[in-house]
Amino acid sequence: MNRSTLCLVLTGAALVIGGCTAVPVGPTSVAPAPIAAGPSQLLEDVRMLSTDDMQGRDTGSPGGERARAYIVARLEAIGVQAPPFGRLQPFEASGRTREGVKTFSGVNIVGLIPGRRAADRYIVVTAHYDHVGVNDGQIFHGADDNASGVATLLELAARLKAQPPEHSVLIVALDGEERGLLGAREFVKAPPVPLSSISLNLNFDMTARAETDGHLWVTGTYQHPNLRPILEGVQPNGVVSFVFGKDTPQDTGENNWVEASDHAAFHAAGVPFLYMGVDYHPDYHRPSDTFERITPSVFTSATEIAIAGFRALDQALDQ
């Protein structure tokens, strides 16, 4: 999640915003994970994506390549087909670093799950798989930001394969979010389906650490008030409930999340959006954002309510 200003500095061990050069590491192979859905696979996905071997998943880095291989293997194992333009969407774009603007080679990962009722209408579900790499010798693991969102995305994909959605769904793991929403901007610029056929972008970014306030925040209902009643009927799961906000004119600075993650690119293109994510916590953009800091029951509950929210939206839209 890129919730900070455009200032690129390190304060102690805390990275105020993404944009630092990763330490190169040699490539390793990633074995495909088995077909599975449920808490154990959810936790395994976030653990794998935040290991030391992933080296913080910086855009264009070997660690980012390993993360991409893992996600592709998981989609293949689940049985999610590629869209007609292919599984991968490579791009080059200018992004920010501590040393200034640089060109990055990124790759989005895309899957397609056909819908039963509104097959010509699409819900694009996104989660960025990049993080900020290795800085001053420290790995910024990015377990919550945003291995968690990718794990929630993969869990949703497995559920949708087991029980098909009403809309066609594009499952998209985006690259380059921390460098300036690079992958999301590329996807919107060259989408696999017309933007006019996209009913909603649902973006997951930081879904694990809801213990901060017991909420999975939903941003975007101020801009799209018709969507709020759909989600208000979704009951809490365990200790996690939906709460709406961080999207009004009264929400300023870091408390306004309308431009804070990849959904901003869809919003700028006129595509309806909703963002789901947890509030700030002390490990945000720090090396300490590790798998061990995640409470499994809380993360599972957040993912369950996110999937319930998707199902409610899928059923209600385009009636």
Tab-separated table of N, CA and C in Angstrom, residues 74-221:
chain	number	residue	atom	x	y	z
A	74	ARG	N	0.206	-20.919	-8.507
A	74	ARG	CA	-1.031	-21.056	-7.709
A	74	ARG	C	-2.266	-20.913	-8.594
A	75	LEU	N	-2.279	-19.945	-9.495
A	75	LEU	CA	-3.430	-19.791	-10.385
A	75	LEU	C	-3.598	-21.018	-11.272
A	76	GLU	N	-2.485	-21.538	-11.769
A	76	GLU	CA	-2.557	-22.735	-12.596
A	76	GLU	C	-3.084	-23.916	-11.781
A	77	ALA	N	-2.614	-24.063	-10.538
A	77	ALA	CA	-3.067	-25.162	-9.691
A	77	ALA	C	-4.554	-25.054	-9.374
A	78	ILE	N	-5.022	-23.837	-9.149
A	78	ILE	CA	-6.448	-23.623	-8.882
A	78	ILE	C	-7.287	-23.889	-10.123
A	79	GLY	N	-6.697	-23.699	-11.295
A	79	GLY	CA	-7.425	-23.900	-12.547
A	79	GLY	C	-7.989	-22.635	-13.141
A	80	VAL	N	-7.418	-21.494	-12.776
A	80	VAL	CA	-7.869	-20.209	-13.320
A	80	VAL	C	-7.237	-20.005	-14.687
A	81	GLN	N	-8.059	-19.863	-15.718
A	81	GLN	CA	-7.548	-19.723	-17.075
A	81	GLN	C	-6.965	-18.336	-17.308
A	82	ALA	N	-6.128	-18.231	-18.304
A	82	ALA	CA	-5.602	-16.933	-18.727
A	82	ALA	C	-6.599	-16.269	-19.657
A	83	PRO	N	-6.672	-14.933	-19.666
A	83	PRO	CA	-7.514	-14.242	-20.640
A	83	PRO	C	-6.914	-14.355	-22.036
A	84	PRO	N	-7.651	-13.968	-23.067
A	84	PRO	CA	-7.133	-14.124	-24.431
A	84	PRO	C	-5.787	-13.457	-24.672
A	85	PHE	N	-5.473	-12.374	-23.970
A	85	PHE	CA	-4.198	-11.703	-24.238
A	85	PHE	C	-3.027	-12.325	-23.479
A	86	GLY	N	-3.311	-13.392	-22.706
A	86	GLY	CA	-2.239	-14.120	-22.038
A	86	GLY	C	-2.238	-13.922	-20.536
A	87	ARG	N	-1.462	-14.770	-19.859
A	87	ARG	CA	-1.384	-14.738	-18.394
A	87	ARG	C	-0.646	-13.513	-17.877
A	88	LEU	N	0.366	-13.074	-18.624
A	88	LEU	CA	1.237	-12.001	-18.150
A	88	LEU	C	1.078	-10.744	-18.993
A	89	GLN	N	1.165	-9.609	-18.335
A	89	GLN	CA	1.103	-8.307	-19.000
A	89	GLN	C	2.363	-7.524	-18.624
A	90	PRO	N	3.429	-7.668	-19.412
A	90	PRO	CA	4.664	-6.943	-19.106
A	90	PRO	C	4.536	-5.462	-19.478
A	91	PHE	N	5.305	-4.645	-18.793
A	91	PHE	CA	5.291	-3.213	-19.088
A	91	PHE	C	6.591	-2.588	-18.630
A	92	GLU	N	6.876	-1.432	-19.180
A	92	GLU	CA	7.964	-0.579	-18.699
A	92	GLU	C	7.375	0.780	-18.371
A	93	ALA	N	7.769	1.322	-17.248
A	93	ALA	CA	7.224	2.601	-16.822
A	93	ALA	C	8.204	3.299	-15.895
A	94	SER	N	8.099	4.597	-15.814
A	94	SER	CA	8.940	5.390	-14.932
A	94	SER	C	8.358	5.382	-13.532
A	95	GLY	N	9.205	5.063	-12.547
A	95	GLY	CA	8.769	5.027	-11.161
A	95	GLY	C	9.750	5.738	-10.262
A	96	ARG	N	9.326	5.982	-9.049
A	96	ARG	CA	10.125	6.766	-8.125
A	96	ARG	C	11.054	5.885	-7.296
A	97	THR	N	12.211	6.419	-6.980
A	97	THR	CA	13.172	5.787	-6.083
A	97	THR	C	13.796	6.873	-5.214
A	98	ARG	N	14.620	6.465	-4.269
A	98	ARG	CA	15.329	7.460	-3.447
A	98	ARG	C	16.302	8.271	-4.274
A	99	GLU	N	16.758	7.685	-5.393
A	99	GLU	CA	17.741	8.369	-6.246
A	99	GLU	C	17.071	9.178	-7.347
A	100	GLY	N	15.758	9.169	-7.398
A	100	GLY	CA	15.036	9.881	-8.445
A	100	GLY	C	14.227	8.923	-9.301
A	101	VAL	N	13.710	9.430	-10.401
A	101	VAL	CA	12.859	8.629	-11.272
A	101	VAL	C	13.704	7.664	-12.084
A	102	LYS	N	13.269	6.400	-12.148
A	102	LYS	CA	13.934	5.375	-12.934
A	102	LYS	C	12.898	4.577	-13.713
A	103	THR	N	13.357	3.869	-14.745
A	103	THR	CA	12.479	3.023	-15.538
A	103	THR	C	12.463	1.613	-14.959
A	104	PHE	N	11.278	1.076	-14.774
A	104	PHE	CA	11.103	-0.257	-14.212
A	104	PHE	C	10.433	-1.166	-15.222
A	105	SER	N	10.867	-2.418	-15.226
A	105	SER	CA	10.221	-3.460	-16.017
A	105	SER	C	9.371	-4.294	-15.073
A	106	GLY	N	8.079	-4.178	-15.210
A	106	GLY	CA	7.159	-4.895	-14.350
A	106	GLY	C	6.293	-5.858	-15.133
A	107	VAL	N	5.574	-6.704	-14.406
A	107	VAL	CA	4.702	-7.697	-15.037
A	107	VAL	C	3.464	-7.874	-14.181
A	108	ASN	N	2.295	-7.610	-14.762
A	108	ASN	CA	1.031	-7.953	-14.123
A	108	ASN	C	0.677	-9.401	-14.429
A	109	ILE	N	-0.062	-10.030	-13.525
A	109	ILE	CA	-0.501	-11.419	-13.680
A	109	ILE	C	-2.027	-11.413	-13.732
A	110	VAL	N	-2.597	-12.073	-14.734
A	110	VAL	CA	-4.036	-11.961	-14.967
A	110	VAL	C	-4.665	-13.343	-15.127
A	111	GLY	N	-5.800	-13.549	-14.499
A	111	GLY	CA	-6.599	-14.756	-14.671
A	111	GLY	C	-8.045	-14.392	-14.947
A	112	LEU	N	-8.767	-15.287	-15.593
A	112	LEU	CA	-10.164	-15.053	-15.975
A	112	LEU	C	-11.030	-16.198	-15.471
A	113	ILE	N	-12.113	-15.845	-14.782
A	113	ILE	CA	-13.117	-16.811	-14.344
A	113	ILE	C	-14.452	-16.388	-14.961
A	114	PRO	N	-14.978	-17.131	-15.921
A	114	PRO	CA	-16.219	-16.725	-16.604
A	114	PRO	C	-17.406	-16.694	-15.647
A	115	GLY	N	-18.315	-15.754	-15.896
A	115	GLY	CA	-19.508	-15.614	-15.079
A	115	GLY	C	-20.681	-16.410	-15.613
A	116	ARG	N	-21.659	-16.650	-14.735
A	116	ARG	CA	-22.836	-17.443	-15.097
A	116	ARG	C	-23.984	-16.579	-15.605
A	117	ARG	N	-24.177	-15.402	-15.005
A	117	ARG	CA	-25.333	-14.566	-15.349
A	117	ARG	C	-24.949	-13.400	-16.244
A	118	ALA	N	-23.929	-12.659	-15.844
A	118	ALA	CA	-23.523	-11.459	-16.584
A	118	ALA	C	-22.122	-11.690	-17.141
A	119	ALA	N	-22.008	-12.641	-18.069
A	119	ALA	CA	-20.695	-13.041	-18.564
A	119	ALA	C	-19.991	-11.936	-19.325
A	120	ASP	N	-20.750	-10.973	-19.880
A	120	ASP	CA	-20.146	-9.876	-20.635
A	120	ASP	C	-19.872	-8.660	-19.768
A	121	ARG	N	-20.100	-8.782	-18.471
A	121	ARG	CA	-19.774	-7.732	-17.506
A	121	ARG	C	-18.716	-8.284	-16.559
A	122	TYR	N	-17.777	-7.439	-16.157
A	122	TYR	CA	-16.600	-7.908	-15.431
A	122	TYR	C	-16.450	-7.189	-14.085
A	123	ILE	N	-16.046	-7.964	-13.095
A	123	ILE	CA	-15.503	-7.410	-11.855
A	123	ILE	C	-14.003	-7.700	-11.884
A	124	VAL	N	-13.213	-6.659	-11.778
A	124	VAL	CA	-11.757	-6.805	-11.759
A	124	VAL	C	-11.311	-6.753	-10.302
A	125	VAL	N	-10.789	-7.872	-9.816
A	125	VAL	CA	-10.316	-7.940	-8.431
A	125	VAL	C	-8.792	-7.856	-8.459
A	126	THR	N	-8.243	-6.884	-7.757
A	126	THR	CA	-6.813	-6.601	-7.820
A	126	THR	C	-6.157	-6.684	-6.449
A	127	ALA	N	-4.865	-6.996	-6.468
A	127	ALA	CA	-4.000	-6.920	-5.289
A	127	ALA	C	-2.573	-6.816	-5.796
A	128	HIS	N	-1.810	-5.880	-5.307
A	128	HIS	CA	-0.430	-5.754	-5.801
A	128	HIS	C	0.478	-6.724	-5.064
A	129	TYR	N	1.367	-7.380	-5.838
A	129	TYR	CA	2.268	-8.365	-5.241
A	129	TYR	C	3.658	-7.801	-4.979
A	130	ASP	N	3.964	-6.615	-5.460
A	130	ASP	CA	5.282	-6.028	-5.198
A	130	ASP	C	5.329	-5.406	-3.805
A	131	HIS	N	6.538	-5.244	-3.303
A	131	HIS	CA	6.759	-4.436	-2.098
A	131	HIS	C	8.025	-3.617	-2.350
A	132	VAL	N	8.740	-3.227	-1.322
A	132	VAL	CA	9.790	-2.223	-1.508
A	132	VAL	C	11.209	-2.786	-1.464
A	133	GLY	N	11.339	-4.114	-1.423
A	133	GLY	CA	12.649	-4.708	-1.627
A	133	GLY	C	13.533	-4.737	-0.398
A	134	VAL	N	14.826	-4.547	-0.631
A	134	VAL	CA	15.852	-4.569	0.403
A	134	VAL	C	16.476	-3.186	0.472
A	135	ASN	N	16.531	-2.634	1.661
A	135	ASN	CA	17.032	-1.283	1.835
A	135	ASN	C	18.003	-1.241	3.007
A	136	ASP	N	19.195	-0.704	2.760
A	136	ASP	CA	20.224	-0.634	3.795
A	136	ASP	C	20.468	-1.991	4.439
A	137	GLY	N	20.409	-3.048	3.601
A	137	GLY	CA	20.689	-4.397	4.068
A	137	GLY	C	19.551	-5.096	4.770
A	138	GLN	N	18.403	-4.448	4.865
A	138	GLN	CA	17.263	-5.034	5.560
A	138	GLN	C	16.166	-5.392	4.566
A	139	ILE	N	15.614	-6.590	4.726
A	139	ILE	CA	14.496	-7.015	3.882
A	139	ILE	C	13.204	-6.422	4.423
A	140	PHE	N	12.484	-5.748	3.563
A	140	PHE	CA	11.144	-5.281	3.889
A	140	PHE	C	10.177	-6.348	3.378
A	141	HIS	N	9.734	-7.237	4.292
A	141	HIS	CA	9.062	-8.466	3.903
A	141	HIS	C	7.678	-8.245	3.297
A	142	GLY	N	6.983	-7.220	3.754
A	142	GLY	CA	5.677	-6.913	3.177
A	142	GLY	C	4.656	-8.024	3.344
A	143	ALA	N	4.586	-8.621	4.534
A	143	ALA	CA	3.610	-9.688	4.759
A	143	ALA	C	2.186	-9.142	4.680
A	144	ASP	N	1.921	-8.067	5.414
A	144	ASP	CA	0.594	-7.444	5.305
A	144	ASP	C	0.503	-6.620	4.024
A	145	ASP	N	1.593	-5.944	3.674
A	145	ASP	CA	1.616	-5.045	2.520
A	145	ASP	C	2.528	-5.615	1.433
A	146	ASN	N	2.055	-6.408	0.471
A	146	ASN	CA	0.677	-6.809	0.350
A	146	ASN	C	0.579	-8.292	0.011
A	147	ALA	N	1.465	-9.082	0.655
A	147	ALA	CA	1.302	-10.524	0.503
A	147	ALA	C	-0.067	-10.957	0.982
A	148	SER	N	-0.589	-10.263	1.985
A	148	SER	CA	-1.909	-10.621	2.512
A	148	SER	C	-3.002	-10.417	1.473
A	149	GLY	N	-2.966	-9.279	0.785
A	149	GLY	CA	-3.985	-9.023	-0.229
A	149	GLY	C	-3.934	-10.033	-1.364
A	150	VAL	N	-2.719	-10.451	-1.748
A	150	VAL	CA	-2.581	-11.465	-2.791
A	150	VAL	C	-3.122	-12.797	-2.305
A	151	ALA	N	-2.840	-13.150	-1.039
A	151	ALA	CA	-3.369	-14.397	-0.486
A	151	ALA	C	-4.898	-14.375	-0.456
A	152	THR	N	-5.480	-13.239	-0.085
A	152	THR	CA	-6.940	-13.110	-0.121
A	152	THR	C	-7.451	-13.247	-1.545
A	153	LEU	N	-6.742	-12.656	-2.500
A	153	LEU	CA	-7.100	-12.757	-3.911
A	153	LEU	C	-7.096	-14.210	-4.373
A	154	LEU	N	-6.064	-14.966	-4.007
A	154	LEU	CA	-5.962	-16.365	-4.398
A	154	LEU	C	-7.046	-17.210	-3.733
A	155	GLU	N	-7.357	-16.903	-2.488
A	155	GLU	CA	-8.441	-17.622	-1.813
A	155	GLU	C	-9.775	-17.360	-2.505
A	156	LEU	N	-10.015	-16.112	-2.887
A	156	LEU	CA	-11.233	-15.788	-3.628
A	156	LEU	C	-11.273	-16.554	-4.941
A	157	ALA	N	-10.154	-16.610	-5.648
A	157	ALA	CA	-10.113	-17.326	-6.918
A	157	ALA	C	-10.480	-18.789	-6.731
A	158	ALA	N	-9.954	-19.422	-5.684
A	158	ALA	CA	-10.264	-20.825	-5.429
A	158	ALA	C	-11.748	-21.002	-5.128
A	159	ARG	N	-12.326	-20.087	-4.363
A	159	ARG	CA	-13.760	-20.175	-4.058
A	159	ARG	C	-14.601	-20.000	-5.317
A	160	LEU	N	-14.179	-19.088	-6.189
A	160	LEU	CA	-14.952	-18.831	-7.404
A	160	LEU	C	-14.857	-19.991	-8.388
A	161	LYS	N	-13.756	-20.710	-8.373
A	161	LYS	CA	-13.673	-21.912	-9.198
A	161	LYS	C	-14.599	-23.003	-8.664
A	162	ALA	N	-14.747	-23.067	-7.346
A	162	ALA	CA	-15.634	-24.060	-6.741
A	162	ALA	C	-17.108	-23.675	-6.891
A	163	GLN	N	-17.383	-22.395	-6.820
A	163	GLN	CA	-18.755	-21.880	-6.956
A	163	GLN	C	-18.692	-20.657	-7.867
A	164	PRO	N	-18.951	-20.846	-9.174
A	164	PRO	CA	-18.708	-19.783	-10.148
A	164	PRO	C	-19.474	-18.501	-9.846
A	165	PRO	N	-18.887	-17.364	-10.196
A	165	PRO	CA	-19.520	-16.061	-9.949
A	165	PRO	C	-20.602	-15.765	-10.976
A	166	GLU	N	-21.390	-14.757	-10.693
A	166	GLU	CA	-22.415	-14.315	-11.639
A	166	GLU	C	-21.800	-13.454	-12.737
A	167	HIS	N	-20.884	-12.571	-12.366
A	167	HIS	CA	-20.128	-11.790	-13.347
A	167	HIS	C	-18.878	-12.559	-13.755
A	168	SER	N	-18.352	-12.260	-14.911
A	168	SER	CA	-16.994	-12.710	-15.214
A	168	SER	C	-16.029	-11.919	-14.334
A	169	VAL	N	-14.994	-12.598	-13.876
A	169	VAL	CA	-14.062	-11.985	-12.925
A	169	VAL	C	-12.650	-12.063	-13.483
A	170	LEU	N	-11.985	-10.925	-13.505
A	170	LEU	CA	-10.560	-10.870	-13.811
A	170	LEU	C	-9.805	-10.808	-12.487
A	171	ILE	N	-8.984	-11.821	-12.250
A	171	ILE	CA	-8.142	-11.888	-11.061
A	171	ILE	C	-6.784	-11.317	-11.454
A	172	VAL	N	-6.383	-10.192	-10.845
A	172	VAL	CA	-5.202	-9.474	-11.321
A	172	VAL	C	-4.253	-9.183	-10.152
A	173	ALA	N	-3.070	-9.783	-10.212
A	173	ALA	CA	-1.997	-9.448	-9.275
A	173	ALA	C	-1.110	-8.409	-9.956
A	174	LEU	N	-1.119	-7.220	-9.424
A	174	LEU	CA	-0.467	-6.077	-10.060
A	174	LEU	C	0.951	-5.872	-9.537
A	175	ASP	N	1.801	-5.380	-10.407
A	175	ASP	CA	3.185	-5.062	-10.075
A	175	ASP	C	3.345	-3.541	-10.007
A	176	GLY	N	4.371	-3.095	-9.300
A	176	GLY	CA	4.755	-1.688	-9.344
A	176	GLY	C	3.881	-0.721	-8.572
A	177	GLU	N	3.064	-1.214	-7.658
A	177	GLU	CA	2.225	-0.285	-6.880
A	177	GLU	C	3.070	0.655	-6.043
A	178	GLU	N	4.091	0.104	-5.397
A	178	GLU	CA	4.911	0.918	-4.512
A	178	GLU	C	5.749	1.941	-5.277
A	179	ARG	N	5.924	1.747	-6.567
A	179	ARG	CA	6.692	2.672	-7.395
A	179	ARG	C	5.821	3.757	-8.020
A	180	GLY	N	4.523	3.701	-7.743
A	180	GLY	CA	3.633	4.733	-8.273
A	180	GLY	C	2.468	4.179	-9.069
A	181	LEU	N	1.894	3.062	-8.604
A	181	LEU	CA	0.721	2.442	-9.250
A	181	LEU	C	1.006	2.080	-10.701
A	182	LEU	N	2.228	1.647	-10.986
A	182	LEU	CA	2.658	1.446	-12.369
A	182	LEU	C	1.845	0.356	-13.065
A	183	GLY	N	1.678	-0.791	-12.415
A	183	GLY	CA	0.958	-1.883	-13.038
A	183	GLY	C	-0.511	-1.581	-13.234
A	184	ALA	N	-1.123	-0.908	-12.275
A	184	ALA	CA	-2.533	-0.555	-12.403
A	184	ALA	C	-2.750	0.424	-13.548
A	185	ARG	N	-1.852	1.374	-13.681
A	185	ARG	CA	-1.977	2.338	-14.781
A	185	ARG	C	-1.817	1.632	-16.132
A	186	GLU	N	-0.915	0.650	-16.199
A	186	GLU	CA	-0.744	-0.112	-17.435
A	186	GLU	C	-1.994	-0.932	-17.736
A	187	PHE	N	-2.555	-1.569	-16.723
A	187	PHE	CA	-3.752	-2.385	-16.937
A	187	PHE	C	-4.900	-1.534	-17.469
A	188	VAL	N	-5.100	-0.370	-16.881
A	188	VAL	CA	-6.185	0.514	-17.321
A	188	VAL	C	-5.914	1.049	-18.726
A	189	LYS	N	-4.640	1.265	-19.042
A	189	LYS	CA	-4.275	1.764	-20.369
A	189	LYS	C	-4.476	0.704	-21.442
A	190	ALA	N	-4.226	-0.555	-21.102
A	190	ALA	CA	-4.319	-1.652	-22.084
A	190	ALA	C	-5.052	-2.836	-21.464
A	191	PRO	N	-6.338	-2.696	-21.173
A	191	PRO	CA	-7.065	-3.765	-20.490
A	191	PRO	C	-7.402	-4.912	-21.440
A	192	PRO	N	-7.598	-6.111	-20.904
A	192	PRO	CA	-7.965	-7.247	-21.749
A	192	PRO	C	-9.412	-7.213	-22.209
A	193	VAL	N	-10.234	-6.376	-21.576
A	193	VAL	CA	-11.629	-6.171	-21.971
A	193	VAL	C	-11.879	-4.668	-21.983
A	194	PRO	N	-12.896	-4.196	-22.712
A	194	PRO	CA	-13.158	-2.750	-22.709
A	194	PRO	C	-13.464	-2.231	-21.303
A	195	LEU	N	-12.941	-1.066	-20.986
A	195	LEU	CA	-13.234	-0.476	-19.678
A	195	LEU	C	-14.727	-0.314	-19.461
A	196	SER	N	-15.463	-0.076	-20.540
A	196	SER	CA	-16.910	0.112	-20.430
A	196	SER	C	-17.632	-1.151	-19.980
A	197	SER	N	-16.974	-2.308	-20.065
A	197	SER	CA	-17.600	-3.561	-19.647
A	197	SER	C	-17.246	-3.934	-18.207
A	198	ILE	N	-16.451	-3.091	-17.528
A	198	ILE	CA	-16.058	-3.367	-16.147
A	198	ILE	C	-17.043	-2.699	-15.202
A	199	SER	N	-17.761	-3.506	-14.453
A	199	SER	CA	-18.753	-2.979	-13.511
A	199	SER	C	-18.126	-2.481	-12.225
A	200	LEU	N	-16.961	-3.048	-11.851
A	200	LEU	CA	-16.360	-2.694	-10.568
A	200	LEU	C	-14.911	-3.144	-10.526
A	201	ASN	N	-14.062	-2.323	-9.916
A	201	ASN	CA	-12.747	-2.757	-9.456
A	201	ASN	C	-12.799	-2.906	-7.947
A	202	LEU	N	-12.505	-4.109	-7.457
A	202	LEU	CA	-12.409	-4.376	-6.029
A	202	LEU	C	-10.937	-4.642	-5.721
A	203	ASN	N	-10.345	-3.779	-4.911
A	203	ASN	CA	-8.905	-3.819	-4.663
A	203	ASN	C	-8.624	-4.222	-3.223
A	204	PHE	N	-7.808	-5.283	-3.055
A	204	PHE	CA	-7.360	-5.728	-1.732
A	204	PHE	C	-5.933	-5.259	-1.509
A	205	ASP	N	-5.710	-4.500	-0.450
A	205	ASP	CA	-4.355	-4.052	-0.119
A	205	ASP	C	-4.233	-3.949	1.390
A	206	MET	N	-3.496	-4.901	1.979
A	206	MET	CA	-3.321	-5.025	3.419
A	206	MET	C	-4.614	-5.539	4.062
A	207	THR	N	-4.756	-6.849	4.092
A	207	THR	CA	-5.972	-7.464	4.626
A	207	THR	C	-5.721	-8.298	5.882
A	208	ALA	N	-4.490	-8.323	6.387
A	208	ALA	CA	-4.164	-9.274	7.457
A	208	ALA	C	-4.317	-8.720	8.864
A	209	ARG	N	-3.977	-7.459	9.101
A	209	ARG	CA	-3.765	-6.969	10.460
A	209	ARG	C	-4.948	-6.156	10.977
A	210	ALA	N	-6.138	-6.746	10.908
A	210	ALA	CA	-7.346	-6.033	11.340
A	210	ALA	C	-7.459	-5.923	12.851
A	211	GLU	N	-6.539	-6.562	13.585
A	211	GLU	CA	-6.598	-6.452	15.045
A	211	GLU	C	-6.365	-5.028	15.523
A	212	THR	N	-5.861	-4.158	14.661
A	212	THR	CA	-5.634	-2.757	15.041
A	212	THR	C	-6.912	-2.111	15.571
A	213	ASP	N	-8.026	-2.310	14.851
A	213	ASP	CA	-9.288	-1.714	15.290
A	213	ASP	C	-10.491	-2.631	15.061
A	214	GLY	N	-10.245	-3.870	14.617
A	214	GLY	CA	-11.335	-4.807	14.383
A	214	GLY	C	-12.079	-4.581	13.090
A	215	HIS	N	-11.492	-3.788	12.175
A	215	HIS	CA	-12.217	-3.420	10.959
A	215	HIS	C	-11.431	-3.777	9.709
A	216	LEU	N	-12.168	-4.158	8.683
A	216	LEU	CA	-11.682	-4.123	7.317
A	216	LEU	C	-12.349	-2.905	6.692
A	217	TRP	N	-11.551	-1.878	6.427
A	217	TRP	CA	-12.078	-0.623	5.916
A	217	TRP	C	-12.503	-0.759	4.456
A	218	VAL	N	-13.617	-0.133	4.133
A	218	VAL	CA	-14.109	-0.074	2.759
A	218	VAL	C	-14.090	1.385	2.325
A	219	THR	N	-13.261	1.693	1.362
A	219	THR	CA	-13.157	3.046	0.807
A	219	THR	C	-13.773	3.058	-0.585
A	220	GLY	N	-14.568	4.095	-0.869
A	220	GLY	CA	-15.149	4.253	-2.192
A	220	GLY	C	-16.662	4.365	-2.207
A	221	THR	N	-17.307	4.149	-1.052
A	221	THR	CA	-18.767	4.257	-1.065
A	221	THR	C	-19.236	5.711	-1.042
